PDB file of C-alpha atoms in Angstrom:
ATOM      1  CA  MET A   5     103.817 124.868  91.268  1.00  0.00           C
ATOM      2  CA  SER A   6     104.093 120.709  92.252  1.00  0.00           C
ATOM      3  CA  THR A   7     104.695 117.608  90.430  1.00  0.00           C
ATOM      4  CA  ALA A   8     104.344 114.469  90.561  1.00  0.00           C
ATOM      5  CA  THR A   9     105.544 111.138  88.724  1.00  0.00           C
ATOM      6  CA  TYR A  10     103.687 107.573  88.347  1.00  0.00           C
ATOM      7  CA  THR A  11     104.581 104.718  86.708  1.00  0.00           C
ATOM      8  CA  VAL A  12     101.681 103.493  84.345  1.00  0.00           C
ATOM      9  CA  LYS A  13     101.886  99.717  83.349  1.00  0.00           C
ATOM     10  CA  GLY A  14     100.230  97.887  79.882  1.00  0.00           C
ATOM     11  CA  MET A  15     101.778 100.643  77.220  1.00  0.00           C
ATOM     12  CA  THR A  16     102.637 100.121  74.421  1.00  0.00           C
ATOM     13  CA  CYS A  17     102.183 102.016  71.545  1.00  0.00           C
ATOM     14  CA  GLY A  18     101.935 105.893  70.990  1.00  0.00           C
ATOM     15  CA  HIS A  19      97.915 105.736  70.957  1.00  0.00           C
ATOM     16  CA  CYS A  20      98.062 104.671  75.022  1.00  0.00           C
ATOM     17  CA  VAL A  21     100.539 107.532  75.426  1.00  0.00           C
ATOM     18  CA  SER A  22      98.212 109.745  73.824  1.00  0.00           C
ATOM     19  CA  SER A  23      95.235 107.917  75.897  1.00  0.00           C
ATOM     20  CA  VAL A  24      96.659 108.466  78.427  1.00  0.00           C
ATOM     21  CA  LYS A  25      98.169 112.072  78.414  1.00  0.00           C
ATOM     22  CA  GLU A  26      94.567 113.253  77.371  1.00  0.00           C
ATOM     23  CA  GLU A  27      92.854 111.378  80.388  1.00  0.00           C
ATOM     24  CA  VAL A  28      95.546 112.828  82.685  1.00  0.00           C
ATOM     25  CA  SER A  29      95.514 116.505  81.279  1.00  0.00           C
ATOM     26  CA  GLU A  30      91.186 117.038  81.619  1.00  0.00           C
ATOM     27  CA  VAL A  31      92.177 116.794  86.314  1.00  0.00           C
ATOM     28  CA  ALA A  32      91.609 119.644  87.079  1.00  0.00           C
ATOM     29  CA  GLY A  33      94.440 121.660  88.575  1.00  0.00           C
ATOM     30  CA  VAL A  34      96.979 119.309  86.157  1.00  0.00           C
ATOM     31  CA  THR A  35      99.029 122.116  83.678  1.00  0.00           C
ATOM     32  CA  SER A  36     100.794 119.058  82.113  1.00  0.00           C
ATOM     33  CA  VAL A  37     101.442 115.426  81.256  1.00  0.00           C
ATOM     34  CA  GLU A  38     104.527 114.070  79.880  1.00  0.00           C
ATOM     35  CA  VAL A  39     104.881 110.564  79.490  1.00  0.00           C
ATOM     36  CA  ASP A  40     107.933 108.369  78.120  1.00  0.00           C
ATOM     37  CA  LEU A  41     106.631 104.684  76.239  1.00  0.00           C
ATOM     38  CA  SER A  42     109.804 103.325  77.058  1.00  0.00           C
ATOM     39  CA  THR A  43     109.839 103.217  80.626  1.00  0.00           C
ATOM     40  CA  GLY A  44     106.605 103.735  81.885  1.00  0.00           C
ATOM     41  CA  LEU A  45     107.009 106.935  83.592  1.00  0.00           C
ATOM     42  CA  LEU A  46     103.561 109.030  83.484  1.00  0.00           C
ATOM     43  CA  THR A  47     105.008 113.075  84.905  1.00  0.00           C
ATOM     44  CA  VAL A  48     102.213 115.246  86.301  1.00  0.00           C
ATOM     45  CA  ALA A  49     103.043 119.098  86.619  1.00  0.00           C
ATOM     46  CA  SER A  50     100.291 121.259  88.856  1.00  0.00           C
ATOM     47  CA  ASP A  51      99.413 124.907  90.443  1.00  0.00           C
ATOM     48  CA  GLY A  52      98.394 122.751  93.402  1.00  0.00           C
ATOM     49  CA  PRO A  53      97.934 119.953  94.678  1.00  0.00           C
ATOM     50  CA  VAL A  54      96.645 117.209  92.724  1.00  0.00           C
ATOM     51  CA  GLN A  55      95.269 113.917  94.438  1.00  0.00           C
ATOM     52  CA  GLU A  56      96.180 110.835  93.278  1.00  0.00           C
ATOM     53  CA  ALA A  57      93.492 108.851  93.446  1.00  0.00           C
ATOM     54  CA  ASP A  58      92.191 111.703  90.041  1.00  0.00           C
ATOM     55  CA  VAL A  59      95.448 111.087  88.776  1.00  0.00           C
ATOM     56  CA  VAL A  60      95.041 107.359  88.979  1.00  0.00           C
ATOM     57  CA  ALA A  61      91.290 107.074  87.563  1.00  0.00           C
ATOM     58  CA  ALA A  62      92.043 108.991  85.240  1.00  0.00           C
ATOM     59  CA  VAL A  63      94.011 107.091  84.275  1.00  0.00           C
ATOM     60  CA  GLU A  64      92.688 103.763  84.385  1.00  0.00           C
ATOM     61  CA  GLU A  65      89.609 105.133  82.378  1.00  0.00           C
ATOM     62  CA  ALA A  66      92.157 105.195  79.908  1.00  0.00           C
ATOM     63  CA  GLY A  67      92.491 101.556  80.701  1.00  0.00           C
ATOM     64  CA  TYR A  68      95.567 101.281  82.093  1.00  0.00           C
ATOM     65  CA  GLU A  69      97.222 100.908  85.449  1.00  0.00           C
ATOM     66  CA  VAL A  70      99.389 102.383  88.382  1.00  0.00           C
ATOM     67  CA  VAL A  71     101.967 100.018  89.553  1.00  0.00           C
ATOM     68  CA  ARG A  72     101.994 101.130  93.340  1.00  0.00           C
TER      69      ARG A  72
END
């Protein structure tokens, strides 16, 4: 099991959080997704390694940006 944390820019409400969680949870291998609206932190847990590019693409699909 591994976890990775990302900072997401642009979320302003609970709907934003739901959109990001929904998209990221569809990435292959992801087992859980936690999003903290106040800090913008996205924590992704997975069974094995998940490509960062896949998580970034999912966040962008939801309409937000990962801060690098």
